[in-house]
XYZ file of C-alpha atoms in Angstrom:
653
model
C 17.017 11.763 -53.860
C 20.212 11.216 -53.622
C 20.762 14.862 -51.696
C 17.439 13.844 -49.112
C 20.223 10.175 -49.002
C 22.809 11.987 -47.366
C 21.521 13.782 -44.960
C 19.312 11.520 -43.575
C 23.135 9.170 -43.310
C 24.508 12.104 -41.350
C 21.451 12.732 -39.567
C 22.230 8.443 -38.048
C 25.563 9.268 -37.511
C 25.074 12.396 -35.417
C 22.245 9.975 -33.802
C 24.562 8.070 -33.149
C 27.769 9.724 -31.735
C 25.347 11.519 -29.693
C 24.718 8.044 -27.412
C 27.481 6.636 -28.233
C 29.414 9.489 -25.676
C 26.025 9.387 -23.039
C 27.232 5.472 -23.280
C 30.627 5.960 -23.068
C 30.045 9.077 -19.919
C 27.427 6.785 -18.862
C 27.260 2.973 -19.387
C 31.100 2.180 -19.733
C 30.394 -1.025 -19.959
C 28.491 -1.092 -22.243
C 30.551 1.223 -24.506
C 32.894 -0.206 -24.356
C 31.319 -3.987 -25.521
C 28.784 -1.776 -28.500
C 32.744 -0.401 -30.645
C 33.543 -4.346 -29.967
C 30.865 -4.716 -31.651
C 31.483 -2.170 -34.290
C 35.320 -2.818 -35.144
C 34.522 -7.295 -34.972
C 31.808 -6.321 -37.971
C 34.379 -3.514 -39.873
C 36.661 -6.677 -39.664
C 33.920 -8.897 -40.938
C 35.385 -11.166 -37.155
C 31.998 -10.725 -37.183
C 28.874 -11.771 -39.302
C 25.798 -9.816 -38.603
C 22.988 -10.608 -38.583
C 20.936 -7.518 -39.013
C 20.903 -4.462 -41.245
C 19.528 -1.075 -40.835
C 17.442 -0.223 -43.744
C 15.076 2.302 -45.688
C 12.453 1.710 -47.372
C 9.098 3.632 -48.570
C 9.490 6.028 -46.210
C 10.272 4.217 -43.156
C 13.343 2.256 -41.107
C 13.022 -1.914 -40.348
C 15.761 -4.250 -39.842
C 16.040 -7.358 -41.831
C 17.414 -10.477 -40.177
C 20.569 -11.434 -43.375
C 20.023 -15.322 -41.867
C 16.583 -15.526 -43.538
C 16.205 -12.513 -45.179
C 12.970 -11.405 -43.651
C 11.714 -8.457 -41.871
C 11.065 -7.486 -37.863
C 8.673 -5.290 -38.376
C 7.183 -5.586 -41.816
C 5.123 -3.005 -41.645
C 5.792 0.361 -41.220
C 7.689 0.950 -37.988
C 6.549 4.915 -37.773
C 2.851 3.316 -38.101
C 3.350 1.177 -35.321
C 4.786 3.189 -32.415
C 1.947 5.056 -33.291
C -0.207 2.710 -32.781
C 1.856 1.288 -29.822
C 1.101 4.792 -28.637
C -2.059 4.555 -28.432
C -2.457 2.488 -26.320
C -0.095 3.027 -23.083
C -2.284 5.384 -20.876
C -2.085 6.344 -17.225
C -4.305 3.883 -16.419
C -3.377 0.479 -14.343
C -3.732 -1.468 -18.126
C -0.381 -3.208 -19.390
C 1.691 -2.607 -15.846
C 2.331 -5.192 -12.989
C 0.301 -4.042 -10.091
C 1.747 -4.852 -7.418
C -0.020 -4.713 -3.819
C -1.629 -7.408 -2.343
C -4.867 -7.424 -3.757
C -8.344 -8.791 -1.296
C -9.649 -12.428 -2.375
C -12.901 -10.550 -4.701
C -9.363 -8.334 -6.715
C -11.628 -5.535 -6.170
C -10.237 -3.459 -3.148
C -6.353 -4.003 -1.169
C -5.337 -7.177 0.938
C -5.186 -5.906 4.890
C -2.210 -8.199 6.819
C -2.124 -8.915 10.902
C 1.332 -8.676 10.078
C 1.370 -5.188 9.186
C 0.189 -3.901 12.404
C 0.958 -0.355 11.357
C 0.222 -0.271 8.179
C -2.659 -2.082 8.667
C -4.617 1.764 8.913
C -3.919 3.275 5.892
C -4.245 0.851 3.757
C -8.154 0.494 5.525
C -8.166 4.259 4.666
C -7.165 3.308 1.301
C -10.320 0.846 1.158
C -12.640 3.382 2.442
C -11.599 6.784 -0.176
C -10.262 4.658 -2.862
C -12.558 3.572 -6.279
C -10.563 0.830 -7.475
C -13.146 0.881 -10.731
C -11.050 3.196 -12.419
C -7.168 3.681 -11.791
C -5.842 6.539 -13.054
C -2.189 7.997 -12.346
C -0.726 11.187 -11.992
C 1.719 10.225 -13.082
C 4.185 6.680 -14.253
C 7.403 6.627 -12.288
C 8.894 3.240 -13.333
C 8.474 1.506 -16.985
C 10.351 -1.578 -18.331
C 10.728 -1.966 -22.436
C 11.043 -5.157 -23.305
C 13.058 -5.138 -26.277
C 13.816 -2.276 -28.145
C 13.917 -2.942 -32.217
C 14.837 0.697 -33.388
C 12.980 2.346 -30.948
C 10.428 4.272 -31.835
C 8.158 3.391 -29.632
C 9.620 3.372 -26.250
C 10.996 7.629 -27.581
C 7.397 7.888 -27.716
C 5.382 6.096 -25.100
C 8.258 8.023 -23.134
C 7.178 11.883 -24.611
C 3.701 10.345 -23.731
C 4.297 9.183 -20.340
C 7.074 10.679 -19.240
C 8.370 7.685 -16.367
C 10.273 8.483 -13.831
C 12.179 5.606 -13.643
C 12.903 4.385 -17.228
C 14.183 0.108 -18.073
C 15.020 -1.093 -21.051
C 15.779 -5.023 -21.266
C 17.513 -5.433 -24.839
C 18.386 -9.698 -25.434
C 20.517 -8.800 -28.558
C 23.311 -5.506 -29.240
C 23.259 -6.056 -32.416
C 19.962 -4.590 -32.448
C 20.978 -2.437 -29.742
C 23.546 -1.120 -32.012
C 21.396 -0.178 -34.435
C 18.789 1.894 -32.792
C 21.498 4.075 -31.866
C 20.963 5.830 -35.203
C 17.597 6.510 -34.336
C 16.337 7.294 -31.069
C 18.306 9.751 -28.366
C 19.056 7.482 -25.624
C 20.155 10.774 -23.792
C 16.449 12.015 -23.159
C 15.585 8.803 -21.122
C 18.135 9.708 -17.749
C 17.897 13.918 -18.286
C 17.148 16.000 -15.263
C 16.366 13.881 -12.468
C 15.479 10.893 -15.128
C 17.017 7.435 -14.438
C 17.207 4.767 -17.275
C 18.580 1.478 -16.878
C 19.707 -0.437 -19.795
C 20.335 -4.085 -19.765
C 21.788 -5.548 -23.599
C 22.363 -9.261 -23.955
C 22.418 -9.990 -20.527
C 22.801 -13.306 -19.035
C 19.569 -14.281 -17.008
C 21.046 -13.213 -13.873
C 22.854 -10.499 -14.725
C 19.497 -9.436 -16.124
C 17.938 -10.159 -12.846
C 20.437 -7.444 -11.447
C 19.716 -5.101 -13.138
C 16.022 -5.874 -12.625
C 16.460 -5.690 -8.654
C 18.526 -1.965 -8.731
C 15.789 -1.185 -10.850
C 13.378 -2.350 -8.465
C 15.525 -0.304 -5.454
C 16.210 3.304 -6.664
C 13.391 4.891 -5.548
C 11.292 1.819 -3.749
C 8.616 3.955 -2.830
C 7.407 4.292 -6.687
C 6.927 0.415 -6.519
C 3.127 0.236 -6.053
C 2.939 -0.348 -10.099
C 4.963 -1.057 -12.133
C 4.567 -0.022 -16.302
C 5.439 -2.397 -19.393
C 5.480 -2.834 -22.838
C 6.391 -6.128 -24.660
C 7.991 -4.986 -28.200
C 7.229 -8.893 -29.785
C 6.244 -12.284 -28.304
C 9.871 -13.898 -28.746
C 10.501 -12.109 -25.681
C 7.835 -13.500 -23.408
C 10.183 -15.091 -21.209
C 10.840 -11.561 -20.139
C 7.072 -11.275 -18.885
C 7.667 -14.449 -17.092
C 10.735 -13.221 -15.164
C 9.864 -10.255 -13.866
C 6.314 -11.309 -12.570
C 9.127 -14.709 -11.984
C 11.050 -11.253 -9.153
C 8.244 -9.114 -8.243
C 6.543 -12.298 -6.994
C 9.388 -12.814 -4.861
C 10.203 -9.204 -3.761
C 7.865 -7.143 -2.742
C 8.798 -5.063 0.676
C 5.237 -7.178 2.441
C 7.781 -9.626 2.475
C 10.309 -8.561 4.207
C 8.356 -6.366 6.684
C 9.963 -4.478 9.594
C 8.120 -6.310 12.280
C 10.814 -9.372 11.635
C 13.697 -7.440 11.645
C 11.832 -5.463 15.456
C 11.571 -9.562 16.438
C 14.937 -10.919 15.944
C 16.620 -7.260 17.171
C 14.884 -9.113 20.597
C 15.479 -13.070 19.992
C 18.556 -11.515 19.552
C 19.679 -9.152 21.661
C 17.807 -11.964 24.136
C 20.289 -14.619 23.208
C 23.397 -12.541 23.468
C 21.678 -11.653 27.269
C 21.870 -15.256 28.040
C 25.157 -15.963 27.002
C 24.909 -18.603 23.822
C 27.055 -18.782 22.055
C 27.479 -17.298 18.762
C 29.588 -17.546 15.212
C 32.145 -15.004 14.796
C 33.252 -14.575 11.257
C 36.891 -13.895 11.714
C 37.499 -16.926 13.317
C 35.439 -18.793 11.557
C 37.207 -17.750 7.666
C 40.409 -18.216 10.114
C 39.772 -21.423 11.292
C 38.077 -22.780 7.975
C 37.687 -26.262 9.635
C 35.314 -28.029 6.776
C 38.559 -27.183 4.401
C 39.578 -30.464 2.554
C 35.992 -32.282 3.761
C 33.440 -34.018 1.487
C 30.228 -32.552 1.996
C 27.235 -32.861 1.220
C 23.985 -31.410 1.363
C 20.969 -32.787 2.154
C 17.449 -30.365 1.194
C 14.083 -31.463 1.856
C 13.007 -31.716 -2.252
C 10.662 -34.589 -2.960
C 13.688 -36.452 -5.126
C 15.545 -37.000 -1.471
C 13.923 -40.246 -1.738
C 16.002 -41.080 -4.032
C 19.095 -41.073 -2.514
C 18.944 -41.514 0.672
C 19.254 -45.651 1.111
C 22.779 -44.599 -0.666
C 23.216 -41.989 1.392
C 21.914 -44.278 4.596
C 25.774 -46.561 2.621
C 28.004 -43.631 2.148
C 27.568 -41.478 5.514
C 31.390 -42.513 7.015
C 32.294 -40.458 3.602
C 30.850 -37.665 4.226
C 30.578 -34.129 6.584
C 26.593 -34.180 6.498
C 24.520 -31.370 6.342
C 20.712 -30.937 6.343
C 18.087 -29.184 7.043
C 15.920 -28.954 10.200
C 12.592 -30.133 8.567
C 14.627 -33.345 7.406
C 15.766 -34.671 11.309
C 13.283 -37.372 11.095
C 13.814 -38.472 8.070
C 16.933 -38.862 9.041
C 17.352 -40.911 11.793
C 14.665 -42.821 10.838
C 16.327 -44.315 7.971
C 20.084 -44.071 10.399
C 21.825 -41.213 9.635
C 23.076 -38.784 11.857
C 23.724 -35.640 10.131
C 27.211 -33.813 11.416
C 25.089 -29.882 11.304
C 21.738 -29.280 11.154
C 20.897 -25.709 9.884
C 17.512 -24.760 11.598
C 17.094 -20.310 10.618
C 12.492 -20.169 10.434
C 11.798 -17.828 12.809
C 9.517 -19.956 13.964
C 8.318 -23.223 17.239
C 7.663 -25.259 14.315
C 11.665 -25.847 14.386
C 11.114 -27.335 17.739
C 9.000 -29.888 16.037
C 11.839 -30.806 12.820
C 14.404 -31.239 15.772
C 12.369 -33.263 17.904
C 13.552 -36.798 17.377
C 12.378 -39.802 18.709
C 15.115 -41.370 20.448
C 16.270 -38.235 22.792
C 20.186 -38.992 21.891
C 19.949 -38.543 18.485
C 21.531 -35.518 17.406
C 23.815 -35.492 21.131
C 27.436 -35.763 18.808
C 26.170 -33.105 16.049
C 26.218 -29.528 15.681
C 23.181 -27.536 15.335
C 23.336 -23.695 14.043
C 20.339 -21.861 14.492
C 19.798 -18.207 13.202
C 19.450 -15.672 16.028
C 15.931 -14.797 14.735
C 14.724 -18.589 16.526
C 12.184 -18.361 18.529
C 13.566 -19.174 22.112
C 10.807 -21.870 22.403
C 12.900 -24.122 20.387
C 15.501 -23.676 22.360
C 14.594 -26.064 24.846
C 14.160 -28.578 22.854
C 17.647 -29.180 21.990
C 17.933 -28.034 25.982
C 21.866 -30.249 26.802
C 23.243 -29.993 22.555
C 25.165 -28.482 20.662
C 23.951 -25.518 19.515
C 25.246 -21.736 17.982
C 24.018 -18.588 16.721
C 24.466 -16.731 13.671
C 23.842 -13.309 13.770
C 20.832 -12.943 11.691
C 21.180 -9.610 11.021
C 24.708 -7.108 11.230
C 23.366 -5.941 15.292
C 27.493 -6.762 16.731
C 29.509 -5.420 14.570
C 32.403 -7.588 16.638
C 30.861 -10.720 15.650
C 30.994 -9.813 11.948
C 27.925 -11.197 9.998
C 26.983 -13.395 6.383
C 24.123 -12.850 5.588
C 20.634 -14.527 5.774
C 18.530 -16.188 2.828
C 14.834 -17.473 3.151
C 15.782 -20.514 2.045
C 17.335 -23.444 4.758
C 18.935 -25.443 2.146
C 20.567 -22.042 0.446
C 21.953 -20.972 4.112
C 23.169 -24.598 4.335
C 25.192 -24.501 0.738
C 26.512 -20.905 2.187
C 27.072 -21.854 5.121
C 29.543 -25.001 4.162
C 30.941 -22.094 1.986
C 31.501 -20.062 4.721
C 33.121 -23.056 6.867
C 36.550 -23.527 4.085
C 34.353 -25.963 2.342
C 35.697 -26.610 -1.470
C 33.856 -29.835 -2.750
C 29.973 -29.905 -2.567
C 27.214 -32.343 -3.583
C 23.839 -31.262 -2.886
C 20.521 -33.297 -3.026
C 17.190 -32.403 -2.646
C 17.426 -29.043 -3.739
C 14.777 -29.844 -6.129
C 12.909 -25.749 -6.195
C 10.471 -28.157 -7.874
C 7.342 -30.859 -7.027
C 7.298 -34.247 -7.450
C 6.742 -34.341 -10.839
C 4.123 -37.415 -10.194
C 2.364 -36.169 -7.442
C 2.919 -32.647 -6.709
C 4.580 -32.951 -3.568
C 6.988 -30.143 -2.497
C 9.070 -32.900 0.230
C 10.493 -36.084 0.324
C 8.313 -38.518 2.120
C 8.638 -38.628 5.350
C 9.515 -35.168 6.440
C 8.173 -33.044 9.043
C 6.800 -30.989 6.062
C 4.330 -32.213 3.925
C 2.871 -29.915 0.850
C 1.522 -30.431 -2.632
C 0.493 -28.022 -5.585
C -1.023 -28.571 -8.524
C 0.900 -30.062 -11.332
C -1.275 -29.161 -14.397
C 0.769 -25.889 -16.125
C -0.906 -22.889 -16.136
C -1.872 -20.136 -17.799
C -0.890 -16.502 -17.181
C -3.251 -14.407 -19.115
C -2.541 -11.634 -17.290
C -0.358 -9.455 -15.352
C -1.453 -10.369 -11.742
C 1.683 -11.198 -10.508
C 1.136 -14.800 -8.609
C 3.112 -17.576 -6.745
C 1.376 -20.194 -7.231
C 1.541 -20.032 -11.184
C 2.447 -23.342 -12.548
C 5.931 -23.222 -15.198
C 8.026 -25.176 -17.592
C 11.300 -24.680 -16.988
C 15.118 -26.387 -17.580
C 15.647 -29.302 -15.024
C 18.569 -30.834 -13.789
C 18.987 -34.295 -14.305
C 15.864 -34.111 -16.940
C 15.012 -31.982 -19.907
C 12.541 -30.123 -18.534
C 10.403 -29.913 -15.154
C 7.693 -28.610 -13.809
C 7.526 -26.163 -11.428
C 5.716 -22.586 -9.256
C 6.536 -19.417 -9.118
C 6.504 -19.318 -5.263
C 9.306 -22.848 -5.755
C 11.202 -21.160 -8.354
C 12.107 -18.244 -5.786
C 14.743 -21.226 -3.894
C 16.498 -21.952 -7.914
C 16.752 -17.865 -7.318
C 18.092 -17.637 -3.378
C 20.591 -20.682 -4.509
C 22.282 -18.987 -8.142
C 22.728 -15.540 -5.351
C 24.139 -18.164 -3.096
C 25.627 -19.143 -5.263
C 27.547 -15.701 -7.369
C 27.992 -14.194 -4.012
C 30.289 -15.948 -2.535
C 32.078 -17.064 -5.803
C 34.074 -13.405 -5.914
C 35.575 -14.478 -2.020
C 35.998 -18.483 -2.689
C 36.850 -21.703 -4.715
C 35.035 -24.256 -4.425
C 33.197 -26.859 -6.818
C 29.430 -27.490 -6.533
C 27.219 -30.331 -7.389
C 23.862 -31.008 -7.852
C 22.686 -34.642 -8.090
C 18.858 -33.410 -7.219
C 15.902 -34.472 -9.290
C 14.445 -30.570 -9.800
C 15.058 -27.417 -11.672
C 18.772 -26.747 -13.531
C 20.550 -24.004 -11.913
C 23.309 -21.911 -13.208
C 26.489 -23.099 -11.902
C 25.113 -26.138 -9.899
C 26.973 -28.615 -12.184
C 24.816 -31.996 -12.510
C 26.388 -35.241 -11.956
C 23.982 -37.865 -11.942
C 23.730 -41.185 -9.551
C 26.083 -43.218 -11.593
C 28.953 -40.646 -11.395
C 28.363 -40.603 -7.515
C 29.108 -43.955 -7.672
C 32.865 -43.619 -9.351
C 33.935 -41.045 -7.415
C 32.633 -42.452 -3.703
C 34.505 -45.187 -3.895
C 38.373 -42.810 -3.554
C 36.738 -40.598 -0.531
C 38.468 -41.469 2.473
C 36.497 -42.041 5.706
C 35.808 -38.810 7.716
C 36.965 -37.999 11.299
C 35.667 -34.243 12.924
C 34.875 -33.053 16.120
C 32.768 -31.612 14.824
C 31.508 -29.662 18.302
C 34.773 -28.545 19.008
C 35.773 -27.610 15.163
C 32.548 -24.855 16.169
C 33.681 -23.968 20.037
C 36.819 -22.759 17.800
C 35.147 -20.567 15.794
C 32.283 -19.018 18.263
C 31.587 -16.727 21.373
C 29.838 -15.179 24.212
C 29.242 -12.100 23.947
C 29.416 -10.444 27.961
C 27.810 -6.804 27.548
C 25.192 -5.303 25.910
C 24.353 -1.693 26.967
C 21.367 0.435 24.835
C 21.071 3.023 27.677
C 22.050 5.593 25.058
C 20.133 4.231 22.588
C 17.081 4.426 24.121
C 17.695 8.297 24.972
C 18.025 9.052 21.666
C 14.577 6.355 20.373
C 12.444 8.810 22.838
C 13.402 11.740 21.125
C 12.488 10.527 18.489
C 9.335 10.061 19.809
C 9.133 13.835 21.592
C 9.684 14.835 17.970
C 7.693 13.230 15.413
C 3.968 13.528 18.163
C 4.688 16.897 17.363
C 4.209 16.348 14.012
C 0.873 15.066 14.603
C -0.845 17.944 15.156
C 0.451 20.111 12.172
C -1.499 21.152 9.737
C -2.204 19.637 6.510
C -2.754 22.278 3.748
C -2.379 20.490 0.607
C -0.490 17.963 -1.036
C 2.716 18.906 -1.886
C 2.682 20.622 1.652
C 1.943 17.324 2.921
C 5.217 15.607 1.385
C 7.188 17.975 2.472
C 6.652 18.352 5.516
C 7.357 14.459 5.306
C 10.053 14.629 3.889
C 11.895 17.544 6.374
C 10.850 14.586 9.221
C 12.073 11.751 7.289
C 15.215 13.412 7.149
C 15.983 15.069 11.133
C 15.601 11.470 11.413
C 17.484 9.772 9.707
C 20.047 11.878 10.772
C 19.519 10.705 14.570
C 19.923 7.624 13.997
C 22.920 7.719 12.287
C 23.869 8.129 16.088
C 22.683 4.695 17.703
C 24.904 1.437 18.432
C 23.349 0.262 15.272
C 22.751 1.186 11.680
C 19.321 -1.311 11.717
C 17.231 1.155 14.123
C 18.325 3.535 10.488
C 16.260 0.561 8.565
C 13.622 -0.142 10.297
C 12.250 2.406 10.030
C 13.625 3.086 6.047
C 11.816 -0.527 6.290
C 8.773 0.786 8.095
C 8.873 3.926 5.409
C 9.784 1.826 2.098
C 6.307 -0.460 2.898
C 4.089 2.353 4.613
C 4.709 4.682 1.388
C 4.197 2.371 -1.295
C 0.618 2.972 -0.068
C 0.683 7.110 0.617
C 2.436 7.078 -2.640
C -0.221 4.917 -4.299
C -3.199 6.931 -2.585
C -1.443 10.244 -3.493
C -0.638 9.523 -6.977
C -4.080 8.768 -8.303
C -5.927 11.546 -10.783
C -9.758 10.896 -8.693
C -11.857 13.687 -8.180
C -12.176 14.553 -3.814
C -9.171 12.286 -2.883
C -6.496 14.680 -1.730
C -8.650 17.245 -0.049
C -7.578 18.650 3.340
C -9.679 15.918 5.466
C -8.323 13.049 3.796
C -4.734 14.157 3.578
C -4.605 14.746 7.587
C -5.884 11.083 7.639
C -3.604 10.043 5.960
C -0.964 12.281 8.285
C -2.146 10.831 10.972
C -1.781 7.195 10.296
C 1.436 8.098 9.947
C 3.035 8.733 12.987
C 0.748 7.014 14.641
C 2.611 4.034 12.484
C 5.772 5.802 13.236
C 5.727 6.638 16.982
C 4.901 2.178 17.828
C 7.326 1.570 15.807
C 9.944 3.833 17.997
C 8.000 1.585 20.726
C 8.938 -0.730 19.413
C 12.184 -0.543 19.295
C 13.050 0.102 22.480
C 10.760 -2.662 23.892
C 12.684 -4.546 21.605
C 16.481 -3.442 23.367
C 15.168 -3.664 27.057
């Protein structure tokens, strides 16, 4: 018996050393954290919470704090039971292709005109009652324990990309004695590890997992080890709900280029990033950023009284409310590519915004500019199109964009109001009263009982000025936008930001109630700033935009693509091989164009349509991959690509 235990101990130690070498080579930061934890345990600087125990022929984890067992049963049998329920069907997976109302067919979107034909073809060809995949491409393990279940499921399903999320470093360290992690990363396989990460770090890891081989993102299999880790499942649903390729269609980028080129040809003024960083026009100013969340109603009188103490930056949808309350913003940001922004900026007094500066993203619809003719308006590039101007990024949330731009403008003390990321807790209203927008949510908590990712689920989260608030997954994307902005900015700027909003708690936004800001504002100086002169000093007019060479390259690509349409497709592998060869050639041509945006448009189109193409190619259904069906798919792909490149020409002509 002693000999068997000695051999077992040696085996465990060998596995552990192999894993350390693997981590050192592939996950150096995690390796260093594990090593530090081991040294701290040996020196008793860290008191272990868990220990690895061998009893009755199996391993378990003993919680030393409460003397309870992690498994409480045979861990090998537990793994066997779990692997029985793991299969190649859509069960136990995040279904990321948008479904129609019935849930039995894929939804067809008019905004994706060159992708619609493949969706319609799939709806004709596929039996959605019997979804079984030939191969599992992506798998997420939420909780590793001792890893026996992950090892067995991996052997059975053989996923291409694996992510392991374990909230406790101590538990992960114990698993290094029991399973070999290198197998998850061998050959063409890829492993992502998120171990005892903060939520932001965890989501960043999920983002990397999601964007590697993004053509596989039509379905992500998953396994939840223990119910205590259910919050990770909720985080993943939130992420997938707001990061689908469907929400970032290539058509919007094409439209973006067209509008940006049009404003440049019209000699409009654009922000110059180099000048912006040199001038720092908001340095040493107290900056108040006013968004349209419902808690703004609590502060509107307060803002009116103290407006002379702040540079007031507001979002377009709240302009009319500010006018009614005699508050004049210094800078208004408007980023949505919609005629509705013209409605938001239409005021009762036509001269109300005369002393304000209005900053648009260059994706703005042309009709909106007619509303502000004669006023001080400027553009920021919404895409990285003209290199000389520079590019500061773009987000879908105008409040988060306003915050980020204020920091880029040099602000070091910022106060935010109305960035709730939650509805009114009593009425369900999403916006402050008198906003140009009105919309409400059902305020009852909706339990999520399946893996259908919905942006309308109501969830309860930590509040900013109260313990808990209810919100929706969709509104939580605003929180994500603000947090992404602040963390990306903190690497380049030093600033303080205080959140006065009665909504969702946001990481690194310091909560501040009205009593506290009241005590601070008495020491603020009266603002002095000529806002239009300041904006003039950091903007410029582009004198020339030559697109002739780009059009020649696009014509060459279209000619080559048309020839590919006539080639015979003999098998599934033959189709994929020819498709890959053509894509590589096109990307090589794109490198010669004046802007990387042209290549990005092609990749966005490919990334989107490939979700559907790879979905159907990976299905295990009889008579689905016949030569006839593959030829139809090839023709649809080619026709869509031709339309995309023709649209590129229209955008820059």
